[in-house]
Every structure is written in C-alpha cells, then in structure tokens.
CSV table of C-alpha atoms in Angstrom, one decimal:
chain,number,residue,atom,x,y,z
A,1,MET,CA,-14.5,1.9,0.4
A,2,ILE,CA,-13.5,5.0,2.4
A,3,ASP,CA,-13.3,8.4,0.8
A,4,THR,CA,-10.4,9.8,2.8
A,5,HIS,CA,-10.8,13.4,1.7
A,6,ALA,CA,-14.1,15.1,0.8
A,7,HIS,CA,-15.9,18.4,1.7
A,8,LEU,CA,-19.4,17.3,2.4
A,9,HIS,CA,-20.0,20.3,4.6
A,10,PHE,CA,-19.3,22.7,1.7
A,11,PRO,CA,-22.2,24.8,0.3
A,12,GLN,CA,-22.1,22.9,-3.0
A,13,PHE,CA,-24.0,20.2,-1.1
A,14,ASP,CA,-26.5,22.4,0.6
A,15,LYS,CA,-29.4,21.5,-1.7
A,16,ASP,CA,-29.2,17.8,-1.5
A,17,ARG,CA,-26.7,17.0,1.3
A,18,GLU,CA,-28.9,14.4,3.1
A,19,GLU,CA,-29.5,12.6,-0.2
A,20,VAL,CA,-25.8,12.4,-0.9
A,21,ILE,CA,-25.1,11.3,2.6
A,22,LYS,CA,-27.7,8.6,2.4
A,23,GLU,CA,-26.1,7.2,-0.7
A,24,CYS,CA,-22.7,7.4,1.0
A,25,GLU,CA,-24.0,5.4,4.0
A,26,GLN,CA,-25.3,2.7,1.6
A,27,LYS,CA,-22.1,2.4,-0.5
A,28,LEU,CA,-19.1,3.5,1.7
A,29,ALA,CA,-17.6,2.4,5.0
A,30,ALA,CA,-16.7,5.9,5.9
A,31,VAL,CA,-16.1,9.5,4.7
A,32,VAL,CA,-13.7,12.1,6.1
A,33,THR,CA,-15.0,15.6,5.5
A,34,VAL,CA,-12.0,17.9,5.6
A,35,GLY,CA,-11.8,21.4,7.2
A,36,CYS,CA,-10.0,24.3,5.6
A,37,ASN,CA,-10.2,27.0,8.3
A,38,ILE,CA,-11.5,27.4,11.9
A,39,ASP,CA,-15.2,28.1,11.0
A,40,ASP,CA,-15.1,25.5,8.2
A,41,SER,CA,-13.5,22.9,10.5
A,42,ILE,CA,-16.3,23.5,13.1
A,43,ASN,CA,-18.9,22.9,10.3
A,44,ALA,CA,-17.1,19.7,9.4
A,45,VAL,CA,-17.1,18.4,13.0
A,46,ASN,CA,-20.8,19.3,13.4
A,47,LEU,CA,-21.7,17.3,10.3
A,48,ALA,CA,-19.6,14.4,11.4
A,49,ARG,CA,-21.3,14.3,14.8
A,50,LYS,CA,-24.6,13.7,13.1
A,51,HIS,CA,-23.6,10.6,11.2
A,52,HIS,CA,-21.8,7.5,12.6
A,53,PHE,CA,-19.7,6.9,9.4
A,54,ILE,CA,-18.6,10.5,8.8
A,55,TYR,CA,-15.4,11.7,10.4
A,56,ALA,CA,-13.8,15.1,10.2
A,57,SER,CA,-10.4,16.8,10.1
A,58,ALA,CA,-9.7,20.3,11.4
A,59,GLY,CA,-7.0,22.6,10.0
A,60,ILE,CA,-6.1,25.7,8.1
A,61,HIS,CA,-5.6,25.5,4.3
A,62,PRO,CA,-2.6,27.5,3.0
A,63,HIS,CA,-5.1,29.7,1.1
A,64,ASP,CA,-6.4,30.8,4.5
A,65,ALA,CA,-3.1,31.1,6.3
A,66,SER,CA,-3.0,34.9,6.1
A,67,ASN,CA,-6.2,35.2,8.1
A,68,TYR,CA,-4.6,33.6,11.2
A,69,SER,CA,-1.7,34.1,13.6
A,70,LEU,CA,0.1,31.7,16.0
A,71,ASP,CA,-2.4,32.5,18.8
A,72,ILE,CA,-5.0,30.3,16.9
A,73,LYS,CA,-3.2,27.2,18.2
A,74,ASP,CA,-5.2,26.8,21.3
A,75,LYS,CA,-8.5,27.1,19.4
A,76,LEU,CA,-7.4,24.6,16.8
A,77,ARG,CA,-6.2,22.2,19.5
A,78,GLU,CA,-9.6,22.4,21.1
A,79,ILE,CA,-11.4,21.4,17.8
A,80,LEU,CA,-8.9,18.6,17.2
A,81,SER,CA,-9.6,17.1,20.6
A,82,ASP,CA,-13.1,16.1,19.4
A,83,ASP,CA,-13.5,12.3,19.1
A,84,LYS,CA,-14.9,12.6,15.6
A,85,VAL,CA,-11.8,14.4,14.4
A,86,VAL,CA,-9.3,12.0,13.0
A,87,ALA,CA,-6.7,14.3,11.4
A,88,VAL,CA,-5.1,17.7,11.3
A,89,GLY,CA,-5.6,19.7,8.0
A,90,GLU,CA,-5.8,20.1,5.3
A,91,ALA,CA,-2.6,22.0,5.8
A,92,GLY,CA,0.4,22.7,3.6
A,93,LEU,CA,1.8,24.9,0.9
A,94,ASP,CA,0.2,26.3,-2.2
A,95,PHE,CA,2.6,28.4,-4.4
A,96,TYR,CA,0.3,28.1,-7.4
A,97,ARG,CA,-2.3,30.6,-6.4
A,98,ASN,CA,-0.4,32.3,-3.6
A,99,LEU,CA,-3.5,33.5,-1.8
A,100,SER,CA,-1.4,33.8,1.3
A,101,PRO,CA,2.3,34.9,1.5
A,102,LYS,CA,4.8,32.1,1.4
A,103,GLU,CA,6.1,33.0,4.9
A,104,LYS,CA,2.7,33.0,6.3
A,105,GLN,CA,1.8,29.6,4.7
A,106,GLU,CA,5.0,28.1,6.2
A,107,GLU,CA,4.3,29.6,9.7
A,108,ILE,CA,0.7,28.2,9.9
A,109,PHE,CA,1.8,24.9,8.4
A,110,ARG,CA,4.5,24.6,11.0
A,111,LEU,CA,2.0,25.3,13.7
A,112,GLN,CA,-0.2,22.4,12.5
A,113,ILE,CA,2.8,20.0,12.2
A,114,GLU,CA,3.4,20.8,15.9
A,115,LEU,CA,-0.2,20.0,16.8
A,116,SER,CA,-0.1,16.8,14.8
A,117,ARG,CA,2.9,15.6,16.7
A,118,GLU,CA,1.5,16.8,20.0
A,119,ILE,CA,-1.9,15.1,19.7
A,120,GLY,CA,-0.8,12.0,17.7
A,121,LYS,CA,-3.3,12.5,14.8
A,122,PRO,CA,-2.0,12.4,11.2
A,123,ILE,CA,-1.8,15.5,9.1
A,124,ILE,CA,-3.5,15.8,5.7
A,125,ILE,CA,-1.1,17.7,3.4
A,126,HIS,CA,-2.0,20.0,0.5
A,127,THR,CA,0.8,20.8,-1.8
A,128,ARG,CA,0.7,22.6,-5.1
A,129,GLU,CA,3.7,24.0,-7.0
A,130,ALA,CA,5.6,23.4,-3.8
A,131,SER,CA,6.8,19.8,-4.0
A,132,HIS,CA,10.5,20.6,-3.3
A,133,GLU,CA,9.6,22.9,-0.3
A,134,MET,CA,7.2,20.2,1.0
A,135,SER,CA,9.9,17.6,0.7
A,136,GLU,CA,12.3,19.7,2.7
A,137,PHE,CA,9.6,20.2,5.4
A,138,ILE,CA,9.1,16.4,5.6
A,139,LYS,CA,12.8,15.7,5.9
A,140,LYS,CA,13.7,18.4,8.3
A,141,GLU,CA,10.6,19.1,10.4
A,142,MET,CA,8.2,16.2,10.4
A,143,GLU,CA,10.1,13.3,12.1
A,144,GLY,CA,7.6,11.3,14.2
A,145,VAL,CA,4.6,12.8,12.4
A,146,LYS,CA,2.2,10.6,10.5
A,147,GLY,CA,1.0,12.2,7.2
A,148,ILE,CA,-1.0,11.8,4.1
A,149,ILE,CA,-0.2,13.5,0.7
A,150,HIS,CA,-3.6,14.5,-0.4
A,151,CYS,CA,-4.5,14.4,-4.1
A,152,PHE,CA,-1.0,13.3,-5.1
A,153,ASN,CA,0.1,15.0,-8.3
A,154,GLY,CA,2.9,12.6,-9.4
A,155,ASP,CA,6.1,14.5,-8.3
A,156,THR,CA,8.9,12.0,-7.9
A,157,GLU,CA,10.9,13.9,-5.3
A,158,LEU,CA,7.8,14.3,-3.1
A,159,LEU,CA,6.8,10.7,-3.5
A,160,GLU,CA,10.2,9.3,-2.5
A,161,THR,CA,10.5,11.7,0.4
A,162,ALA,CA,7.0,11.0,1.7
A,163,LEU,CA,7.3,7.2,1.4
A,164,LYS,CA,10.7,7.1,3.0
A,165,ASN,CA,9.3,9.0,6.0
A,166,GLY,CA,6.3,6.7,6.4
A,167,PHE,CA,3.6,8.9,4.8
A,168,PHE,CA,0.6,7.6,2.9
A,169,ILE,CA,-0.2,8.6,-0.7
A,170,SER,CA,-3.8,9.4,-1.7
A,171,TYR,CA,-5.0,9.4,-5.3
A,172,ALA,CA,-8.0,11.3,-6.5
A,173,GLY,CA,-10.0,11.8,-9.7
A,174,PRO,CA,-7.0,13.0,-11.8
A,175,VAL,CA,-5.5,9.5,-11.8
A,176,THR,CA,-8.5,8.5,-14.0
A,177,TYR,CA,-7.8,11.2,-16.7
A,178,PRO,CA,-6.5,9.7,-20.0
A,179,LYS,CA,-3.6,12.1,-20.3
A,180,ASN,CA,-2.2,11.4,-16.7
A,181,GLU,CA,-0.2,8.3,-17.6
A,182,ALA,CA,2.8,9.6,-15.7
A,183,LEU,CA,0.7,9.9,-12.6
A,184,ARG,CA,-0.6,6.4,-12.9
A,185,GLU,CA,2.9,5.1,-13.4
A,186,THR,CA,3.7,6.3,-9.9
A,187,LEU,CA,1.3,3.7,-8.5
A,188,LYS,CA,3.9,1.0,-9.2
A,189,LYS,CA,6.2,2.6,-6.6
A,190,VAL,CA,3.7,3.0,-3.8
A,191,PRO,CA,3.6,0.0,-1.3
A,192,SER,CA,0.1,-1.4,-1.0
A,193,SER,CA,0.3,-0.6,2.7
A,194,ARG,CA,0.5,3.1,2.0
A,195,LEU,CA,-2.2,3.6,-0.7
A,196,LEU,CA,-5.3,5.7,-0.2
A,197,VAL,CA,-8.1,7.0,-2.4
A,198,GLU,CA,-10.2,10.1,-2.2
A,199,THR,CA,-12.5,12.4,-4.2
A,200,ASP,CA,-11.8,15.9,-2.9
A,201,SER,CA,-15.5,16.4,-3.7
A,202,PRO,CA,-17.1,18.6,-4.8
A,203,TYR,CA,-14.0,19.1,-6.9
A,204,LEU,CA,-11.9,16.9,-9.2
A,205,SER,CA,-14.6,14.6,-10.6
A,206,PRO,CA,-13.3,11.4,-12.1
A,207,GLN,CA,-13.2,11.0,-15.9
A,208,LYS,CA,-16.6,9.5,-16.3
A,209,LYS,CA,-18.2,12.3,-14.3
A,210,ARG,CA,-16.1,15.3,-15.5
A,211,GLY,CA,-18.2,18.4,-15.8
A,212,LYS,CA,-20.4,17.3,-12.9
A,213,ARG,CA,-20.1,18.0,-9.2
A,214,ASN,CA,-18.0,15.3,-7.6
A,215,GLN,CA,-19.3,13.3,-4.6
A,216,PRO,CA,-17.8,10.7,-2.2
A,217,THR,CA,-19.4,7.6,-3.9
A,218,TYR,CA,-17.5,8.5,-7.1
A,219,VAL,CA,-14.3,7.3,-5.3
A,220,ALA,CA,-15.3,3.9,-6.9
A,221,TYR,CA,-14.1,5.2,-10.3
A,222,THR,CA,-10.6,5.9,-8.8
A,223,VAL,CA,-10.5,2.5,-7.2
A,224,LYS,CA,-11.4,0.9,-10.6
A,225,THR,CA,-8.7,2.8,-12.5
A,226,ILE,CA,-6.1,1.8,-9.9
A,227,ALA,CA,-7.2,-1.8,-10.0
A,228,ASP,CA,-6.9,-2.0,-13.8
A,229,TYR,CA,-3.5,-0.3,-13.8
A,230,LEU,CA,-2.0,-2.6,-11.1
A,231,ASP,CA,-3.6,-5.7,-12.5
A,232,LEU,CA,-5.7,-6.2,-9.4
A,233,ASN,CA,-9.4,-6.8,-8.9
A,234,PHE,CA,-11.7,-4.0,-7.8
A,235,THR,CA,-12.3,-5.8,-4.5
A,236,ASP,CA,-8.5,-6.0,-4.0
A,237,VAL,CA,-8.0,-2.2,-4.2
A,238,ASP,CA,-11.2,-1.6,-2.2
A,239,ARG,CA,-9.9,-3.9,0.6
A,240,ILE,CA,-6.4,-2.4,0.5
A,241,THR,CA,-7.5,1.3,0.7
A,242,THR,CA,-10.2,0.7,3.2
A,243,VAL,CA,-7.8,-1.1,5.6
A,244,ASN,CA,-5.1,1.6,5.1
A,245,ALA,CA,-7.6,4.4,5.8
A,246,LYS,CA,-8.6,2.7,9.1
A,247,ARG,CA,-5.0,2.3,10.0
A,248,ILE,CA,-3.9,5.8,9.4
A,249,PHE,CA,-7.0,7.4,10.9
A,250,GLY,CA,-7.3,5.0,13.8
A,251,LEU,CA,-10.8,3.9,12.8
A,252,PRO,CA,-12.2,0.6,14.2
A,253,MET,CA,-11.1,-2.4,12.3
A,254,THR,CA,-12.9,-5.7,12.0
A,255,LYS,CA,-11.4,-8.9,13.3
A,256,GLU,CA,-11.0,-10.0,9.7
A,257,GLU,CA,-9.0,-6.9,8.9
A,258,SER,CA,-6.8,-6.9,12.0
A,259,GLU,CA,-5.9,-10.5,12.7
A,260,PRO,CA,-2.8,-12.1,11.1
A,261,LYS,CA,-3.7,-14.0,7.9
A,262,LEU,CA,-2.7,-17.6,7.3
A,263,VAL,CA,-4.2,-17.5,3.8
A,264,TYR,CA,-5.2,-14.6,1.7
A,265,LYS,CA,-6.8,-14.0,-1.7
A,266,VAL,CA,-5.5,-11.7,-4.4
A,267,ARG,CA,-7.4,-11.7,-7.7
A,268,ASN,CA,-8.4,-15.4,-7.9
A,269,ASN,CA,-5.2,-16.7,-6.5
A,270,LEU,CA,-4.9,-18.0,-2.9
A,271,TYR,CA,-1.7,-17.2,-1.1
A,272,ILE,CA,-0.4,-19.3,1.8
A,273,ASN,CA,1.5,-17.4,4.6
A,274,LEU,CA,3.6,-20.0,6.5
A,275,THR,CA,6.1,-18.1,8.5
A,276,THR,CA,7.8,-14.8,9.4
A,277,LYS,CA,11.3,-16.4,9.2
A,278,CYS,CA,13.6,-15.6,6.3
A,279,PRO,CA,17.4,-16.0,6.0
A,280,CYS,CA,17.8,-13.0,3.8
A,281,ASN,CA,17.8,-9.3,4.6
A,282,CYS,CA,17.2,-7.7,1.1
A,283,VAL,CA,17.8,-4.0,0.9
A,284,PHE,CA,14.3,-3.4,-0.6
A,285,CYS,CA,12.3,-5.7,1.8
A,286,PHE,CA,9.4,-4.5,3.8
A,287,ARG,CA,9.9,-7.0,6.7
A,288,GLY,CA,10.2,-5.2,10.0
A,289,LYS,CA,8.7,-2.0,8.4
A,290,GLU,CA,5.3,-3.1,7.2
A,291,ASN,CA,3.0,-5.8,8.5
A,292,TYR,CA,0.3,-5.1,6.0
A,293,VAL,CA,0.5,-6.3,2.4
A,294,LEU,CA,-2.3,-6.0,-0.1
A,295,GLY,CA,-4.7,-5.2,2.7
A,296,TYR,CA,-3.8,-8.2,4.9
A,297,ASN,CA,-1.9,-8.4,8.1
A,298,LEU,CA,0.8,-11.0,7.4
A,299,LYS,CA,2.8,-10.7,10.6
A,300,LEU,CA,2.1,-14.1,12.2
A,301,ASP,CA,2.4,-14.4,15.9
A,302,ARG,CA,2.9,-18.1,15.8
A,303,GLU,CA,3.5,-21.0,13.3
A,304,PRO,CA,0.2,-22.8,12.7
A,305,ILE,CA,0.1,-26.5,11.9
A,306,ALA,CA,-0.7,-27.8,8.4
A,307,GLU,CA,-4.3,-28.7,9.3
A,308,GLU,CA,-5.1,-25.0,10.1
A,309,TYR,CA,-4.2,-24.1,6.6
A,310,MET,CA,-6.2,-26.9,5.1
A,311,TYR,CA,-9.2,-25.8,7.1
A,312,ARG,CA,-8.9,-22.2,5.7
A,313,ILE,CA,-8.2,-23.2,2.1
A,314,LYS,CA,-11.2,-25.5,2.1
A,315,ASN,CA,-11.6,-26.0,-1.7
A,316,PRO,CA,-8.3,-25.3,-3.5
A,317,GLY,CA,-9.8,-26.2,-6.9
A,318,ILE,CA,-11.8,-22.9,-7.1
A,319,TYR,CA,-8.6,-20.8,-7.3
A,320,ASP,CA,-6.5,-20.2,-10.4
A,321,GLU,CA,-3.4,-20.9,-8.5
A,322,ILE,CA,-2.3,-21.7,-4.9
A,323,VAL,CA,0.8,-19.7,-4.1
A,324,PHE,CA,3.1,-20.2,-1.1
A,325,CYS,CA,4.1,-16.7,-0.5
A,326,GLY,CA,3.8,-14.6,2.7
A,327,TYR,CA,5.8,-12.6,5.2
A,328,GLY,CA,8.7,-15.1,5.2
A,329,GLU,CA,10.4,-17.9,3.3
A,330,PRO,CA,8.1,-20.9,2.8
A,331,PHE,CA,11.0,-23.4,2.9
A,332,GLU,CA,11.7,-22.4,6.5
A,333,ARG,CA,8.8,-24.7,7.3
A,334,PHE,CA,9.6,-27.4,4.8
A,335,ASP,CA,7.4,-30.2,6.4
A,336,THR,CA,4.3,-27.9,6.6
A,337,LEU,CA,4.9,-26.7,3.1
A,338,ILE,CA,5.1,-30.2,1.6
A,339,LYS,CA,2.1,-31.5,3.6
A,340,VAL,CA,-0.2,-28.6,2.6
A,341,ALA,CA,1.0,-28.6,-1.0
A,342,LYS,CA,0.3,-32.4,-1.4
A,343,TRP,CA,-3.1,-32.0,0.3
A,344,ALA,CA,-4.0,-29.1,-2.0
A,345,LYS,CA,-3.0,-31.0,-5.2
A,346,LYS,CA,-4.9,-34.0,-4.1
A,347,MET,CA,-8.0,-31.8,-3.4
A,348,GLY,CA,-8.0,-30.4,-6.9
A,349,ALA,CA,-5.6,-27.4,-7.0
A,350,LYS,CA,-5.1,-26.4,-10.6
A,351,LYS,CA,-1.6,-25.0,-10.2
A,352,ILE,CA,0.7,-24.7,-7.2
A,353,ARG,CA,3.6,-22.2,-7.1
A,354,VAL,CA,6.2,-21.6,-4.4
A,355,ASN,CA,7.7,-18.2,-4.2
A,356,THR,CA,11.2,-18.7,-2.7
A,357,ASN,CA,14.6,-17.2,-2.2
A,358,GLY,CA,16.0,-20.5,-3.5
A,359,LEU,CA,18.1,-21.2,-0.5
A,360,VAL,CA,16.3,-24.5,0.3
A,361,TYR,CA,19.4,-26.6,0.2
A,362,LEU,CA,21.1,-24.4,2.9
A,363,ILE,CA,17.9,-24.1,4.9
A,364,THR,CA,17.2,-27.8,5.0
A,365,GLY,CA,20.8,-29.2,4.8
A,366,ARG,CA,19.6,-31.5,2.0
A,367,GLU,CA,19.9,-31.5,-1.8
A,368,ASN,CA,17.3,-34.1,-2.6
A,369,VAL,CA,14.3,-32.1,-1.7
A,370,LEU,CA,13.0,-31.5,-5.2
A,371,ASP,CA,12.0,-35.1,-5.6
A,372,GLU,CA,9.4,-34.7,-2.9
A,373,PHE,CA,7.6,-31.9,-4.9
A,374,LYS,CA,7.2,-33.9,-8.2
A,375,ALA,CA,3.6,-33.9,-9.4
A,376,VAL,CA,2.8,-31.5,-6.6
A,377,VAL,CA,4.4,-28.1,-7.3
A,378,ASP,CA,4.2,-26.7,-10.8
A,379,THR,CA,6.3,-23.6,-10.5
A,380,PHE,CA,9.2,-22.2,-8.4
A,381,ASN,CA,9.5,-18.4,-8.5
A,382,VAL,CA,13.0,-17.7,-7.3
A,383,SER,CA,13.7,-14.2,-6.0
A,384,LEU,CA,17.3,-13.9,-7.2
A,385,ASN,CA,17.6,-10.1,-7.5
A,386,ALA,CA,21.1,-10.3,-9.0
A,387,SER,CA,23.0,-11.6,-12.0
A,388,ASN,CA,26.3,-12.2,-10.3
A,389,PRO,CA,27.6,-13.1,-6.8
A,390,GLU,CA,28.9,-9.6,-6.0
A,391,GLU,CA,25.6,-8.0,-6.7
A,392,TYR,CA,23.7,-10.8,-4.9
A,393,TYR,CA,25.5,-10.4,-1.6
A,394,LYS,CA,25.2,-6.7,-1.7
A,395,VAL,CA,21.4,-6.7,-2.4
A,396,VAL,CA,20.1,-9.9,-0.8
A,397,ARG,CA,22.5,-10.2,2.2
A,398,PRO,CA,21.8,-13.8,3.1
A,399,SER,CA,22.6,-15.1,6.6
A,400,PHE,CA,24.4,-18.1,5.1
A,401,GLY,CA,27.1,-15.9,3.7
A,402,ASN,CA,29.5,-17.1,0.9
A,403,GLY,CA,28.2,-19.9,-1.2
A,404,SER,CA,24.6,-18.7,-1.0
A,405,PHE,CA,24.5,-17.4,-4.6
A,406,GLU,CA,25.9,-20.6,-6.0
A,407,SER,CA,23.4,-22.7,-4.0
A,408,VAL,CA,20.5,-20.7,-5.4
A,409,ILE,CA,21.8,-21.2,-9.0
A,410,LYS,CA,22.2,-24.9,-8.3
A,411,PHE,CA,18.6,-25.1,-7.1
A,412,ILE,CA,17.4,-23.3,-10.2
A,413,ILE,CA,19.3,-25.6,-12.5
A,414,ASP,CA,18.2,-28.7,-10.6
A,415,ALA,CA,14.5,-27.6,-10.7
A,416,LYS,CA,14.7,-26.9,-14.4
A,417,GLU,CA,16.2,-30.3,-15.1
A,418,LYS,CA,13.6,-32.1,-13.1
A,419,GLY,CA,10.8,-30.6,-15.2
A,420,PHE,CA,9.6,-27.8,-12.9
A,421,ASN,CA,8.6,-24.5,-14.4
A,422,VAL,CA,11.1,-22.0,-13.0
A,423,ILE,CA,11.0,-18.2,-13.0
A,424,ILE,CA,13.7,-15.9,-11.6
A,425,SER,CA,12.6,-12.5,-10.4
A,426,ALA,CA,14.3,-9.3,-9.4
A,427,VAL,CA,13.4,-5.9,-8.0
A,428,ASN,CA,14.5,-3.0,-10.2
A,429,ILE,CA,16.5,-1.1,-7.5
A,430,GLU,CA,18.9,1.7,-8.4
A,431,GLY,CA,21.9,0.3,-10.2
A,432,PHE,CA,20.2,-3.0,-11.1
A,433,ASN,CA,21.5,-4.3,-14.4
A,434,LYS,CA,18.4,-5.5,-16.3
A,435,GLU,CA,20.2,-6.7,-19.4
A,436,ALA,CA,22.7,-8.8,-17.3
A,437,PHE,CA,19.7,-10.4,-15.5
A,438,LYS,CA,17.9,-11.2,-18.7
A,439,SER,CA,21.1,-12.7,-20.1
A,440,LEU,CA,21.4,-14.9,-17.0
A,441,ALA,CA,17.7,-16.0,-17.4
A,442,ARG,CA,18.5,-17.0,-21.0
A,443,LYS,CA,21.6,-18.9,-19.9
A,444,LEU,CA,19.6,-20.8,-17.3
A,445,ASP,CA,16.8,-21.3,-19.8
A,446,VAL,CA,14.1,-19.9,-17.4
A,447,ASP,CA,11.6,-17.1,-17.5
A,448,TYR,CA,12.2,-13.9,-15.6
A,449,ARG,CA,10.2,-11.1,-14.0
A,450,ILE,CA,11.4,-7.7,-13.0
A,451,ARG,CA,9.3,-5.7,-10.6
A,452,GLU,CA,9.4,-2.0,-9.8
A,453,GLN,CA,10.8,-1.2,-6.4
A,454,LYS,CA,8.3,-0.1,-3.8
A,455,ILE,CA,9.7,2.8,-1.7
A,456,VAL,CA,9.7,2.1,2.0
C-alpha cells in the first residue's frame, strides 16, 4: 500500500515519529509527506531524504496563500527540483474557512499550476467549498497538467471534470464513515486506473480509529472499505492503488507491475488477456486511453501462443472461474481461445466464461463455431449495450457496420438454444434505456447485467 497524502513531518508526530515511521516501513511500500508552505515543504523534503520509502511534495496550501507573492516562484521551483519531491502541492482553493482572500488563493494556485506544467510533476489539489471554481480551473487552465484530487468529497461536477481531464481521485478516511454512502457511491464511477488512497494524517482518522490521531498505516482501513464496496478483495485494491500511485508519482515499478499481463487474477477468478484487437469502438471504452485495468497493464505488445497462457495458468482448478476477458475481443484469436479453453477444462477448470461483444460470426466468417465450445465454455457474457439497432450503432460503433446488431442477437439466441448460459450486459451511459434492455433480456430469456459508466 502507498499512503499518497500524509503529513509525517507535522508536530503531531514529534513525540513518536521514528516509531510511526518504523511501522510504516514494515507495512507500506511508500508514504508521500505533503508540504503546505515554503518552510513546511522544506521540512517534508528533509524528512523524505532520511528514509528511502518516504517522498515529499512541495507547495502552498490555500490557507497560506496570503503569506506569499508571485516572487516565491523561484524558491518553490528550487524545492521542487529535489529528487525526493514527487509532486506540487498541496495547492488549491478553500472557500470554507477563507483564511486567505479568494483572489490571493487563485493567484498562488495559478502559480503552482504553472510550475506543475513546467517541471512535469503532478499537482495535489485541495478543494473545499470550491468545487465549481476548481472545475473551471481544470477545464480552462490545467490542460496538460497531471493532477490528484486529494481527499475527494463526493462532488459530482468535480469528479466528472477531473476524470475527463485525466486526473486521479484519492479517497481518505471519510469514505469509511457510515453516513457517507453518497461518497462511497462515487467509487463506481472512478476507473480502477485512476483510484488512489490516502490518510491525510494526522487528520481524518478512519471510522475504527475516530477520535485518535491518524497515521499512514491506517490507510488499510480505507482500502478495506473500498474493497468491500466494490466487491473486490483487499489485495485487489491494495494492488490497484499501489500501482496507480507509482504511475502518477513516477515511482519505480517492479517488472510484475509494469510488464503487460497475459493472465491476471481478480478476487479468485483468473482472467485471460488474448489480444488488443477489437472490431468495436464503444463510446465508453477505455481502449486507447488507459492501459491499466484493476492494477494490471493489459496493453499487449504481441500476441502470445496458447502454450504461454497454459504455462502461466498452471492449475486452472484452483480458481472459481476462468474468464477470457482482456484489452480486446477474445474471438479475434479464435484458435488460441479454443485451444486454451479446452486445455483449461481438461485440467480441471470449474467454470469457463467468455466475455465477448458477440460478433463472432462476423469475425470468423462462420456460424457453426458454438459447437466447438460444447462441454468447454459454460457462459458467454455478451456486451450488447443496447436494446435496438439504432442505439447499438450509436453506442457500440462496430467496424462491420449494418447487420452487426442482428448478428449479435443471432449469436445470443443460438448460444441459448445450444445450452450455454448467456448473459447480456450494458453500461449505464447517459440516455441508456434500462427498462428496454431488461425487456430485451426477458424476450431472449437470458440474464442481464448493467454496470455504471466509468468516466474517462
């Protein structure tokens, strides 16, 4: 785990800082201790220099903005040039306490945006009672700047604006509070590739430690809450947020974290990533925008042979399900798919599922392919995303053009008739007709799933 936002150099840790740091070193991969003004940032950097796993940020908090003028830029740039400094900030707008005038906050925030763009380090954003103003900053003045919304508070406008502009979203202790259901609900809209966790220690202790001083290792409580809410394992969210932190801060990644994954585990399912090819260009798709999904790099730089997958799967029987689902469409590599699936079933796979766009007849030029999957594949999950042709072509945008929707429907009907379990799925984009989709599922006599749209 990585605590992406703490204040280990603050006086609240003066009495036992080394003890806290020792525990952090044992339990965490890294901690970013965040500066709030010039002197405070220097303290953060000095602490980071003493410990290999501690990094620092340097910036001016909106509360401190009135203490500085634009001539501080050179000094701040000098601090930011240190190798242990991985980000600018925390910087931003705080119209809740208004400890600095609004105009001054905006002036000093704008200065730090310029530095972030200039030096190529991300900016850690503090925003309170200023979500609309921050959204306008992001849209109008932060093009080309990498950013993190620190301690995200759940505001929908800010979330959508930040994600559409490539920012990362960091959740802290408040996501664990029982009354913050609306905040937890926003987790469903954040792509796994943009999710971060933090403590903001010594503040904002998680629910099980409320009333006590917060510290970086308590980030585990936030990870656990997120995992439970998203129906993931603790290790899944740990992996996701650790890899994301390394990506945004430019921290060293292991070979396991950086190399493209042929197979990858989520919960106790094993996913098989066969190809980057796909004949669809869905309006909500991450392809071409994000290579990382659930903490794994899925952008293959080649198309491995079947035996390479078998070697990595090893013992398929230990998993709840083997799922052919990756960066592209599994049926684009029909021969490899069927070879690996047959091998996995023979070696004891409990269940095998293929997540597909359903265009197999058009991809292969054949309509008898389902017979080859009998007694091998249990389930086809067809990403249909529409209840009628007009909607389908608008949302899915298949390269095969007219006739694609009808081909997918035929595949669904055929698979159902041949005894396969069939699920149709859709993403709940704006304007999506849930009831019509459910009605189509009933008509086809198949199960359905509707997922919330991730904002990218």
